[in-house]
mmCIF file of C-alpha atoms and ligand atoms in Angstrom:
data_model
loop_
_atom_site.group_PDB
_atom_site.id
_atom_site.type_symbol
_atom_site.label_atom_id
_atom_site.label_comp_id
_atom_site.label_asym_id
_atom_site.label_seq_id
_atom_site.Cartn_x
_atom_site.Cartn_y
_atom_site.Cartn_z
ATOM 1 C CA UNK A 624 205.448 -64.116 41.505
ATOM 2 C CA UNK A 625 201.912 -64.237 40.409
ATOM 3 C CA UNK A 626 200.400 -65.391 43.915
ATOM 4 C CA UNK A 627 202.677 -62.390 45.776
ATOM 5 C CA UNK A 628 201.492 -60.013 43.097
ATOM 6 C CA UNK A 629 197.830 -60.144 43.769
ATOM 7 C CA UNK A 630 198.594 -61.085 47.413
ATOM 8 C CA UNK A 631 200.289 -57.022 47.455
ATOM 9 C CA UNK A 632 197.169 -55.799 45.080
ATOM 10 C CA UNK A 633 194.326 -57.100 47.363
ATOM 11 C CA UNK A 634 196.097 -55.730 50.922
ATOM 12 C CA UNK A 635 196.691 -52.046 48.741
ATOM 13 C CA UNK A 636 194.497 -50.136 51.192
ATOM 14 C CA UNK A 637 194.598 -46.688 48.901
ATOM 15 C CA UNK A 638 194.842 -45.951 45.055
ATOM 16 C CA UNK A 639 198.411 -44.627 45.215
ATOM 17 C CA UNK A 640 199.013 -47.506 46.959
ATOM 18 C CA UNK A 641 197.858 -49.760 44.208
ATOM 19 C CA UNK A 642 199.651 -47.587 41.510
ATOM 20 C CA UNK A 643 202.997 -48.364 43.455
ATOM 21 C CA UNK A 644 201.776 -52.157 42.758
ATOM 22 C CA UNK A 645 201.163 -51.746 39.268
ATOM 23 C CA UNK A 646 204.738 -50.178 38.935
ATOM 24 C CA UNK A 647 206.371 -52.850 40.793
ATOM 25 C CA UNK A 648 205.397 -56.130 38.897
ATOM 26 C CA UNK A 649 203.941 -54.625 35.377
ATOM 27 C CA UNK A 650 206.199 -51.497 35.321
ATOM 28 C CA UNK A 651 208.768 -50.825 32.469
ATOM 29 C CA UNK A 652 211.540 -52.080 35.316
ATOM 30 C CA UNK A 653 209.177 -54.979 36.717
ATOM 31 C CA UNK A 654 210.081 -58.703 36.415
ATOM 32 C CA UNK A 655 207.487 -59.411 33.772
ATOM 33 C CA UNK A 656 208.639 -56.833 31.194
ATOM 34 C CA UNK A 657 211.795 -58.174 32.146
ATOM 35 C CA UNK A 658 211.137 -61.729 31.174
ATOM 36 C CA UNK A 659 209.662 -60.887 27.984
ATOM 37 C CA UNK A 660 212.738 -58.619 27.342
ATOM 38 C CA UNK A 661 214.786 -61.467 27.573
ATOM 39 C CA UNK A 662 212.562 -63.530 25.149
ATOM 40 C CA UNK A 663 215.412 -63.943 22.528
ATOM 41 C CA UNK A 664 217.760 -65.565 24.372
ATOM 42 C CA UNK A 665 215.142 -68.554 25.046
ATOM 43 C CA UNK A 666 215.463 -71.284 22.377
ATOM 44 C CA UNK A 667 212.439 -71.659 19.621
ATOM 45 C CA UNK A 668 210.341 -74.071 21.694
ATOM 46 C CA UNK A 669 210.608 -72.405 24.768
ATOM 47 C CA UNK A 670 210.009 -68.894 23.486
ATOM 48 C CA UNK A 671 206.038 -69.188 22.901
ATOM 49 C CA UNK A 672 205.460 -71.297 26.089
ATOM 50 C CA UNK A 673 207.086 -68.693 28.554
ATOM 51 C CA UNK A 674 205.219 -65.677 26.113
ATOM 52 C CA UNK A 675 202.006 -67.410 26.626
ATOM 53 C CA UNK A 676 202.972 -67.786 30.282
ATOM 54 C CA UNK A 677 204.055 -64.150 31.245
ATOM 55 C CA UNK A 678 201.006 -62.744 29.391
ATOM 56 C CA UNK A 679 198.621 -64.597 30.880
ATOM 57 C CA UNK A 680 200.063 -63.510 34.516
ATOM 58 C CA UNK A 681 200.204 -59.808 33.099
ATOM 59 C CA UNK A 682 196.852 -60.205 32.902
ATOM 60 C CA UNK A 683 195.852 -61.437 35.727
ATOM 61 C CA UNK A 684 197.870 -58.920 37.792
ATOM 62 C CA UNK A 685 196.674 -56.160 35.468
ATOM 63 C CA UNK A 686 192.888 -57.557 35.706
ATOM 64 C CA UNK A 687 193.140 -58.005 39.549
ATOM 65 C CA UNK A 688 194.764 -54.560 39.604
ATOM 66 C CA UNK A 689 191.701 -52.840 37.492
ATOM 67 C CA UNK A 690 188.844 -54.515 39.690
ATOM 68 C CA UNK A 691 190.255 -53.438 43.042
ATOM 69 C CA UNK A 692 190.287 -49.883 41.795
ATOM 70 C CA UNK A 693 186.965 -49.980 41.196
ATOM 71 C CA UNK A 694 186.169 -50.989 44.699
ATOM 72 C CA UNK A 695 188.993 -48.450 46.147
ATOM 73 C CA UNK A 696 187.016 -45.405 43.789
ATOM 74 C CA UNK A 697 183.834 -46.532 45.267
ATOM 75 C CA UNK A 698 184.495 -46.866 48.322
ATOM 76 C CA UNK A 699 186.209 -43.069 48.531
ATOM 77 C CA UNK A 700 183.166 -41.712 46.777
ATOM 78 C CA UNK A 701 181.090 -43.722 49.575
ATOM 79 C CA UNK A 702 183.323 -41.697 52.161
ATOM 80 C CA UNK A 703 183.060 -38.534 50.364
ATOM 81 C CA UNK A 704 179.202 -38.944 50.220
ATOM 82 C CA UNK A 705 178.776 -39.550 54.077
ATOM 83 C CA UNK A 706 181.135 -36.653 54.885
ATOM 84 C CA UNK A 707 179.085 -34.470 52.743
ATOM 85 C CA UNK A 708 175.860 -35.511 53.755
ATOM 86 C CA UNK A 709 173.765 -32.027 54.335
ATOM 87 C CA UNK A 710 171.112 -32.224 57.227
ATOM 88 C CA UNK A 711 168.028 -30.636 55.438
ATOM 89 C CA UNK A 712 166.542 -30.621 58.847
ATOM 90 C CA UNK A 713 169.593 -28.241 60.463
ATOM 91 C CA UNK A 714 167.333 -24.678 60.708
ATOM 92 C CA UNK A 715 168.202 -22.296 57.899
ATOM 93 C CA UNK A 716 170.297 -19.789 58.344
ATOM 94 C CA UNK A 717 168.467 -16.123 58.139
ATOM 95 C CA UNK A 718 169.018 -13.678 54.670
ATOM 96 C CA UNK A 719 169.556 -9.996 55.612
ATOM 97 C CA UNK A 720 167.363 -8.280 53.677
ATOM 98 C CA UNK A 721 167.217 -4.425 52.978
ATOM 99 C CA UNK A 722 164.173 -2.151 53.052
ATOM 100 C CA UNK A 723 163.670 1.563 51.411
ATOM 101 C CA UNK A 724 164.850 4.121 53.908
ATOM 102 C CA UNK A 725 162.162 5.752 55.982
ATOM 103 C CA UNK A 726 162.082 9.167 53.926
ATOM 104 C CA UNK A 727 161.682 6.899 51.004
ATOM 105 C CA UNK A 728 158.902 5.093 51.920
ATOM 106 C CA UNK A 729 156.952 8.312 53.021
ATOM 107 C CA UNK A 730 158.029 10.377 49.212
ATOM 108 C CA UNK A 731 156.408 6.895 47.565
ATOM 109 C CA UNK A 732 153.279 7.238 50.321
ATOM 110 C CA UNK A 733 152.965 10.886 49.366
ATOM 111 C CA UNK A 734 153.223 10.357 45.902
ATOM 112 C CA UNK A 735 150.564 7.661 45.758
ATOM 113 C CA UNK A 736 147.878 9.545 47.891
ATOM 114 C CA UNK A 737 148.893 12.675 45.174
ATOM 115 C CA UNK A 738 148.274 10.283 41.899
ATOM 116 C CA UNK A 739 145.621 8.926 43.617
ATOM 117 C CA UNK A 740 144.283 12.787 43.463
ATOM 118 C CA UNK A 741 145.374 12.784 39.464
ATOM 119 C CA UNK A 742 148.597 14.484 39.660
ATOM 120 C CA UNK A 743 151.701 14.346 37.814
ATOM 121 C CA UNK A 744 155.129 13.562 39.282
ATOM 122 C CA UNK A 745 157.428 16.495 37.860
ATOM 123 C CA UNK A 746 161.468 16.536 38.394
ATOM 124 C CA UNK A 747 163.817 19.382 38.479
ATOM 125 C CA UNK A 748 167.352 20.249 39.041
ATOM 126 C CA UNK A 749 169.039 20.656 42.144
ATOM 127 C CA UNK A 750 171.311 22.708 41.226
ATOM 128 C CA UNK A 751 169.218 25.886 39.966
ATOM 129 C CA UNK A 752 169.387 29.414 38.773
ATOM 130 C CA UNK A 753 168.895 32.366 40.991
ATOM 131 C CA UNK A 754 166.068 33.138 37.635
ATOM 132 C CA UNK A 755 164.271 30.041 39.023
ATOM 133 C CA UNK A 756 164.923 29.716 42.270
ATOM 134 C CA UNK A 757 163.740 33.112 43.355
ATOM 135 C CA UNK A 758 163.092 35.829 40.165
ATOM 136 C CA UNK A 759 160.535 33.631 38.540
ATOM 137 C CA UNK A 760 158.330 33.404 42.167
ATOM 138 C CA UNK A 761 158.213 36.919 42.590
ATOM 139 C CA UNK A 762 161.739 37.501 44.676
ATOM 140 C CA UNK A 763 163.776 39.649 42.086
ATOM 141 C CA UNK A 764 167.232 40.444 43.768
ATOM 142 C CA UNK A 765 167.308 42.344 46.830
ATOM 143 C CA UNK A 766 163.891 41.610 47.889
ATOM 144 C CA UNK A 767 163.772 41.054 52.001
ATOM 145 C CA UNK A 768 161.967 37.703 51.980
ATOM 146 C CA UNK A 769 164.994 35.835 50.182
ATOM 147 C CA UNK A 770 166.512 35.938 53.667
ATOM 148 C CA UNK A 771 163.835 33.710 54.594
ATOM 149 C CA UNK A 772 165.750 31.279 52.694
ATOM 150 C CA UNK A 773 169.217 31.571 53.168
ATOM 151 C CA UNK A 774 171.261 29.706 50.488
ATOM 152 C CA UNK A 775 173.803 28.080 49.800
ATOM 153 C CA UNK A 776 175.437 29.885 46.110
ATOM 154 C CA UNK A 777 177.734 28.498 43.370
ATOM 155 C CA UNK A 778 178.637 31.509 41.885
ATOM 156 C CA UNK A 779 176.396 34.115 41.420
ATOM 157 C CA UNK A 780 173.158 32.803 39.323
ATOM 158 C CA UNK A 781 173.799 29.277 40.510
ATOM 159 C CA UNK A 782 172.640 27.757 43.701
ATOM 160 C CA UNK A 783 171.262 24.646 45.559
ATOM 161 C CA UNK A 784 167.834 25.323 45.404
ATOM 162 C CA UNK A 785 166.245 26.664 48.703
ATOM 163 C CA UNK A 786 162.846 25.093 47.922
ATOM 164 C CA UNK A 787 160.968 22.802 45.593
ATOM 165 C CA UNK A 788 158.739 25.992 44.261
ATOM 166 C CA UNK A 789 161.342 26.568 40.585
ATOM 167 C CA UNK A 790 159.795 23.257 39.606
ATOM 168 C CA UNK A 791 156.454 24.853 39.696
ATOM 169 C CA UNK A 792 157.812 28.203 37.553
ATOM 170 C CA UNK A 793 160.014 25.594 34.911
ATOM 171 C CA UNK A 794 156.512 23.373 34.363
ATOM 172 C CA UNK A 795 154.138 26.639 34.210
ATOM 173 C CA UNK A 796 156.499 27.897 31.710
ATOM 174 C CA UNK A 797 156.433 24.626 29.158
ATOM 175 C CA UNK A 798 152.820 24.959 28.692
ATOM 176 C CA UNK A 799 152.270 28.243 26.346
ATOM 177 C CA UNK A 800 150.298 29.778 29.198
ATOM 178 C CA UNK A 801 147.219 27.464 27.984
ATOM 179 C CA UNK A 802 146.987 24.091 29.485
ATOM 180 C CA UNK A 803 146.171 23.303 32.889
ATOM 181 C CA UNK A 804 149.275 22.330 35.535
ATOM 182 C CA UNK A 805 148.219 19.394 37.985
ATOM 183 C CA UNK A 806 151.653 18.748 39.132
ATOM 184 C CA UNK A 807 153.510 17.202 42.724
ATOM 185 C CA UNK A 808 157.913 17.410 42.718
ATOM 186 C CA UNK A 809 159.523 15.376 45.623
ATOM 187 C CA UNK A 810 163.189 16.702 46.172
ATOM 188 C CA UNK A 811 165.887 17.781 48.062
ATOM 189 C CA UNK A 812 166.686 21.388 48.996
ATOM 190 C CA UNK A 813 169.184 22.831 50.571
ATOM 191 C CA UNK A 814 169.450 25.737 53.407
ATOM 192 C CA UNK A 815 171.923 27.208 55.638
ATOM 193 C CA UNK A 816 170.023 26.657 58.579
ATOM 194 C CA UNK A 817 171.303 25.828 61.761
ATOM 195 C CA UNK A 818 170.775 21.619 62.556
ATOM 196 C CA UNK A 819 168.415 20.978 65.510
ATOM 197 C CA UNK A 820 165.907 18.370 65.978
ATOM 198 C CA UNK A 821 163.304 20.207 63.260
ATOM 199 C CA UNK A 822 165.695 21.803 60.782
ATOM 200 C CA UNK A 823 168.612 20.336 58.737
ATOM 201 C CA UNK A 824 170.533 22.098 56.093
ATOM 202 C CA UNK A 825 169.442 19.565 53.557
ATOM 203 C CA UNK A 826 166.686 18.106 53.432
ATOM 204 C CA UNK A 827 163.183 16.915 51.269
ATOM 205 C CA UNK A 828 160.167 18.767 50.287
ATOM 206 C CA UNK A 829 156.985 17.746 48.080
ATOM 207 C CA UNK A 830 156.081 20.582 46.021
ATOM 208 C CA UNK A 831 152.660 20.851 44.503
ATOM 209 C CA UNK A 832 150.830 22.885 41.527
ATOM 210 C CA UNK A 833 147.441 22.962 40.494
ATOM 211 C CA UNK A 834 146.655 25.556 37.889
ATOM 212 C CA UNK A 835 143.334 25.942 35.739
ATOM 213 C CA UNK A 836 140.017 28.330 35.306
ATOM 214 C CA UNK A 837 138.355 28.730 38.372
ATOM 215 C CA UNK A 838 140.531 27.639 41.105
ATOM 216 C CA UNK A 839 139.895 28.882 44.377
ATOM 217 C CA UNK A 840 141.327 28.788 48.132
ATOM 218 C CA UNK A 841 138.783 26.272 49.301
ATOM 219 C CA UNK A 842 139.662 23.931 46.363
ATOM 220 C CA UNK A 843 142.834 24.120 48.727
ATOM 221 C CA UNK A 844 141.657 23.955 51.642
ATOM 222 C CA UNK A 845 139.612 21.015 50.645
ATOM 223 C CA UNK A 846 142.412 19.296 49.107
ATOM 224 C CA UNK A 847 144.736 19.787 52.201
ATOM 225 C CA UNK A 848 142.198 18.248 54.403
ATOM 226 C CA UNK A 849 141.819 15.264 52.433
ATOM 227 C CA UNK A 850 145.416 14.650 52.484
ATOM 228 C CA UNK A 851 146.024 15.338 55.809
ATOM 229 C CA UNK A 852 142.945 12.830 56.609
ATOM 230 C CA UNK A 853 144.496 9.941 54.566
ATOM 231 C CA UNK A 854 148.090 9.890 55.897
ATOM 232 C CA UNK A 855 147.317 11.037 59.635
ATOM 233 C CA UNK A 856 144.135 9.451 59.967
ATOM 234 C CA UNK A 857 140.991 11.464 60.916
ATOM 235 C CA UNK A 858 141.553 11.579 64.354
ATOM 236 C CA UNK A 859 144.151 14.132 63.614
ATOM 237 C CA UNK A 860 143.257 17.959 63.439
ATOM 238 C CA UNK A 861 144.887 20.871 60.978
ATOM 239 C CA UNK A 862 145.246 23.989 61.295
ATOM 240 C CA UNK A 863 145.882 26.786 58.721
ATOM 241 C CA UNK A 864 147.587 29.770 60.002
ATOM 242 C CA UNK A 865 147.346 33.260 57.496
ATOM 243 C CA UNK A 866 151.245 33.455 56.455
ATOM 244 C CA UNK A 867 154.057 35.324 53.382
ATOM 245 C CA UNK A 868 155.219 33.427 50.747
ATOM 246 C CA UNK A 869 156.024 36.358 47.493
ATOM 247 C CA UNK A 870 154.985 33.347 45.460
ATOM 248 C CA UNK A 871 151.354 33.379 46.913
ATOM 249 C CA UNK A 872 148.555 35.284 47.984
ATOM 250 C CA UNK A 873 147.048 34.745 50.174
ATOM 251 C CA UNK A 874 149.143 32.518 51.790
ATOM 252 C CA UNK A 875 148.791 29.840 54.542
ATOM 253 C CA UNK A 876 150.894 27.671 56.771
ATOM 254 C CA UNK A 877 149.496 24.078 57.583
ATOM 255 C CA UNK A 878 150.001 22.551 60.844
ATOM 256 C CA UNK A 879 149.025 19.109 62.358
ATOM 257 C CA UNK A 880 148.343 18.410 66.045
ATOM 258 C CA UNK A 881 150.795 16.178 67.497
ATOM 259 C CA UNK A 882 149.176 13.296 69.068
ATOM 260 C CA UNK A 883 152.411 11.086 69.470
ATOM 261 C CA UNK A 884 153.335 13.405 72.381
ATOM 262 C CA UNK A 885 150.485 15.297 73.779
ATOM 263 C CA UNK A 886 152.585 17.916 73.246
ATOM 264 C CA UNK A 887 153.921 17.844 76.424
ATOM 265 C CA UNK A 888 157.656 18.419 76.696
ATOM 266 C CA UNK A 889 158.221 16.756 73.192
ATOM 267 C CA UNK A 890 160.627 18.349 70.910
ATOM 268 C CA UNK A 891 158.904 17.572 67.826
ATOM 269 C CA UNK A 892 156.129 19.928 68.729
ATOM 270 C CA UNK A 893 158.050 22.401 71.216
ATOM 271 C CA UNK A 894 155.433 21.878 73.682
ATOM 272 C CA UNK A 895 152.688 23.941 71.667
ATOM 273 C CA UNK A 896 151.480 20.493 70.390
ATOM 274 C CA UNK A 897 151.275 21.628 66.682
ATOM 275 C CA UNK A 898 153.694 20.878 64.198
ATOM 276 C CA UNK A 899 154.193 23.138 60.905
ATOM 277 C CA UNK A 900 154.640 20.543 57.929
ATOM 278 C CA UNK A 901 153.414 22.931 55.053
ATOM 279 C CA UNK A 902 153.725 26.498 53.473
ATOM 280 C CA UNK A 903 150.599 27.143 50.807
ATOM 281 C CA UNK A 904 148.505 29.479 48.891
ATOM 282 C CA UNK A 905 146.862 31.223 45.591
ATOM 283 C CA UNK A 906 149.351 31.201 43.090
ATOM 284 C CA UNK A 907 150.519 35.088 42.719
ATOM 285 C CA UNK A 908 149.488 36.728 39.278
ATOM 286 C CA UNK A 909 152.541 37.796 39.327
ATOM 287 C CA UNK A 910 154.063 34.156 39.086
ATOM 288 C CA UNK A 911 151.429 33.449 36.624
ATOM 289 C CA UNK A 912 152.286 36.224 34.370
ATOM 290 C CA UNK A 913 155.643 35.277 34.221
ATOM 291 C CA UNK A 914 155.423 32.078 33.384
ATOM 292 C CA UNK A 915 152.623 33.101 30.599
ATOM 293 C CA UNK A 916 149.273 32.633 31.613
ATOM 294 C CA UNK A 917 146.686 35.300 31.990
ATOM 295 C CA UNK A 918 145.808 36.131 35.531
ATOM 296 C CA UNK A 919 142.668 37.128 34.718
ATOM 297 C CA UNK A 920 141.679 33.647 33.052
ATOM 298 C CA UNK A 921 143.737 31.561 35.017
ATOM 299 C CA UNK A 922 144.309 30.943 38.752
ATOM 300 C CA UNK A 923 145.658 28.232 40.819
ATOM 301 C CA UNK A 924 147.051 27.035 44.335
ATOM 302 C CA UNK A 925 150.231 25.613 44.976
ATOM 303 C CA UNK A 926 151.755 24.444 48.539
ATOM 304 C CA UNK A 927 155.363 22.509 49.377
ATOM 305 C CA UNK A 928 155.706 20.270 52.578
ATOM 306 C CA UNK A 929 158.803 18.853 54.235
ATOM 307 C CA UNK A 930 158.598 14.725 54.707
ATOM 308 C CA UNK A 931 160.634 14.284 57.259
ATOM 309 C CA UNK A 932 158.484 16.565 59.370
ATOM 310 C CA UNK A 933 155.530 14.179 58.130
ATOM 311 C CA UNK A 934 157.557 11.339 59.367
ATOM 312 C CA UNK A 935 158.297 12.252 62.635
ATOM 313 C CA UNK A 936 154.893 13.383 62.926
ATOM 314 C CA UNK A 937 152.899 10.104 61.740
ATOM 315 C CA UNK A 938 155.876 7.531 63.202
ATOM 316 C CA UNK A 939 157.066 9.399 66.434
ATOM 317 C CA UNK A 940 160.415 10.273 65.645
ATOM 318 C CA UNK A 941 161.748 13.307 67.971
ATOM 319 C CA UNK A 942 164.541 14.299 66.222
ATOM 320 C CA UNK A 943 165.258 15.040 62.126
ATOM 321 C CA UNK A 944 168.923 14.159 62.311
ATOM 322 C CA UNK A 945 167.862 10.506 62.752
ATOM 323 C CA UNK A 946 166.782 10.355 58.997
ATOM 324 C CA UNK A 947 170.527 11.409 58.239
ATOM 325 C CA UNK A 948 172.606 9.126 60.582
ATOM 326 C CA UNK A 949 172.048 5.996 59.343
ATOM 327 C CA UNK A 950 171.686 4.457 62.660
ATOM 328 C CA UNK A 951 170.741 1.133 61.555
ATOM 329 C CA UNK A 952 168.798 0.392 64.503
ATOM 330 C CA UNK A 953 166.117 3.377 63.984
ATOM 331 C CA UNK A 954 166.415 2.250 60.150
ATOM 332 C CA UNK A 955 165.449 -1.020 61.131
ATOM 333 C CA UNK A 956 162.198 0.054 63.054
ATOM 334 C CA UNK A 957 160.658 1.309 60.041
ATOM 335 C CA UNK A 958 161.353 -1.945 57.579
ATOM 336 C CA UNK A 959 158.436 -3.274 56.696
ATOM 337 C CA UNK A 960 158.364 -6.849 56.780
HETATM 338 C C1 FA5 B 1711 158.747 26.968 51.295
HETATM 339 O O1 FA5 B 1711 159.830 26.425 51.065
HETATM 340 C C2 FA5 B 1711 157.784 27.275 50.187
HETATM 341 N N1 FA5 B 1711 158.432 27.063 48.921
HETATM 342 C C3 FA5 B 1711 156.548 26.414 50.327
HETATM 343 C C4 FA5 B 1711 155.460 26.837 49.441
HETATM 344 C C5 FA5 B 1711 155.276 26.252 48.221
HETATM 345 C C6 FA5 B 1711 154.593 27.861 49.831
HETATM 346 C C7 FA5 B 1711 154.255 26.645 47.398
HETATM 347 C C8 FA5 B 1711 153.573 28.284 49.009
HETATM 348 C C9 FA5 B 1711 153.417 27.663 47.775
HETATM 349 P P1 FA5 B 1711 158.970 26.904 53.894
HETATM 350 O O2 FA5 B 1711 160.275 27.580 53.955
HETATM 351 O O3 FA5 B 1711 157.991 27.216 54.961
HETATM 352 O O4 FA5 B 1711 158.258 27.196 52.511
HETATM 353 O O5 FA5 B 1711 159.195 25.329 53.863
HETATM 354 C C10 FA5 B 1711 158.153 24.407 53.578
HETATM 355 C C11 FA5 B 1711 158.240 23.189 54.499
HETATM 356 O O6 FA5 B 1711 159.546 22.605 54.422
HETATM 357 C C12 FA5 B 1711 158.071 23.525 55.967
HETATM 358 O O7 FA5 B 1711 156.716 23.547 56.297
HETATM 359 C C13 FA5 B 1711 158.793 22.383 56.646
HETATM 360 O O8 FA5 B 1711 157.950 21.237 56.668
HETATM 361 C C14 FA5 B 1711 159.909 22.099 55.706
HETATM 362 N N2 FA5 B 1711 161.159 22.749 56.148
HETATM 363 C C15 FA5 B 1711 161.534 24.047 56.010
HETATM 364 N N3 FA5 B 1711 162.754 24.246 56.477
HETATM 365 C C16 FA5 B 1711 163.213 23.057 56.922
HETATM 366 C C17 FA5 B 1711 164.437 22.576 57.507
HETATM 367 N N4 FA5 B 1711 165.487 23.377 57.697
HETATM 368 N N5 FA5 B 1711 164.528 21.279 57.839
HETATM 369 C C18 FA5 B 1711 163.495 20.439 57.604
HETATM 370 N N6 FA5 B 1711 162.339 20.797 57.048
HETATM 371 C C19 FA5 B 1711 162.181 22.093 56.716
#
């Protein structure tokens, strides 16, 4: 019995296997447990030879048992190990990674060149009053120029704002007509203009504020060129063009040549080769008034420029509606590494 016992142990080729063996011989129905059942019915001499006997061959089987599960265990986990072996020198497989969308990237690139100047990044809310939005720059109700900005209303002092500008009128207004203002507000606006490659019915401007003693229009000018230097380049040229905003006076419009296109047949720059990126001027007295300083002490200049136009401009794109899309191969172009 012994001898056939660990004859079936050593040829188990699997733990289960080997558990079936264990059943078999030292189980609660195997012959062992059977012989020392019957244990009484032995006489008084041979009771403690045949108990010695059919431990000791428990033991063996149960010994022999134990050490070939330890070599069954090892050699699965050697089988597991080889089957999981990872080849470090397989190439890796590439991470997608994100980037911030173009428009973002050129709001931060304004901003930086503007803090860089010693402004202040202002916020304000999208959607605004009709006070704000117009009233407080000048444009009380029924004046002709708020069809320059046709808009989209809530009810009937509520709408999306048309223009960055009620930022400038909400942070003139905190100060107690006193302090200077040396403000920039990225944001979106919202018009009902018709979509084509330059105009979109939403879409970003940077609005900027500078108000103190002694400002005048060539502390503008100057200020415009410097800007226009550092994200075009110097090789580009500006032009200012005499312009109406009720807000300002006098008033300009800034345009930048298009180099990306000579001009020629590109729709960026309708084939004059200029492209319009910025409305600016003197801050009105009228606007200054209102929000509570004294014309007479105080002036200042304040302009607001679309980024996308900046965009397409300094990267080449020839149509606005790509910033809106989400084509992800034109967003990909502009991911910096
Ligand atoms: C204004 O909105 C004035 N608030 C700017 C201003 C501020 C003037 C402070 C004086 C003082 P305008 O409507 O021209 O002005 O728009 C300013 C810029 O926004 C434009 O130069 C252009 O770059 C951009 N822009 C205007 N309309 C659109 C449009 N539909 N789609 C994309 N960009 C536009």
């Amino acid at each position: 019995l012994q001898t056939e016992a660990l004859n079936q142990v050593e040829a188990a080729e699997d733990v289960k296997a080997l558990q079936d063996v264990r059943v078999a011989y030292l189980g609660k129905k195997g012959p062992i447990t059977e012989v020392l059942r019957g244990m009484g019915k032995l006489s008084k001499e041979e009771r403690p030879v045949i108990g010695q006997l059919a431990n000791d061959i428990r033991e063996d089987i149960a010994n022999a048992i134990q050490e070939k599960q330890e070599k069954l265990e090892e050699v699965a986990l050697e089988k597991q190990l080889e089957e999981e072996t990872i080849d470090v020198t397989l190439p890796g497989r590439p991470v997608k990674v994100g980037g911030p969308h173009l428009l973002t990237s050129i709001v931060e690139e304004i901003e930086d060149l503007f803090i860089g100047m010693g402004f202040e990044i202002k916020e304000g809310p999208e959607v605004e009053t009709d006070y704000y939005n117009f009233e407080a720059l000048n444009l009380p109700k029924g004046h002709p120029a708020r069809d320059m900005q046709d808009s989209f209303y809530i009810t009937e002092e509520l709408l999306l704002r048309t223009h960055t500008s009620p930022v400038q009128a909400r942070t003139m207004g905190k100060k107690d007509g006193k302090e200077p203002v040396k403000m920039i507000c990225p944001g979106k606006v919202y018009r009902r203009d018709t979509d084509d490659a330059t105009h979109s019915h939403q879409f970003t401007q940077v609005e900027g504020l500078l108000v103190d003693k002694h400002v005048r229009m060539s502390d503008l000018k100057g200020m415009l060129d410097k800007f226009a230097k550092q994200m075009f380049g110097d090789e580009r040229e500006i032009r200012l063009r005499p312009s109406f905003f009720p807000f300002t006076e006098p008033s300009v419009e800034m345009d930048i040549s298009c180099k990306v296109c000579n001009g020629e047949g590109c729709s960026i720059c309708k084939g004059t080769g200029w492209i319009e990126i910025l409305g600016a001027g003197m801050v009105h007295p009228n606007v200054l008034e209102m929000a509570g300083y004294d014309p007479e002490e105080y002036s200042g200049f304040a302009f607001g420029m679309g980024p996308e136009r900046i965009a397409m401009l300094k990267y080449g794109v020839d149509d606005i509606r790509h910033f809106y899309t989400n084509d992800i191969r034109f967003l990909k172009q502009y991911h910096k590494a």
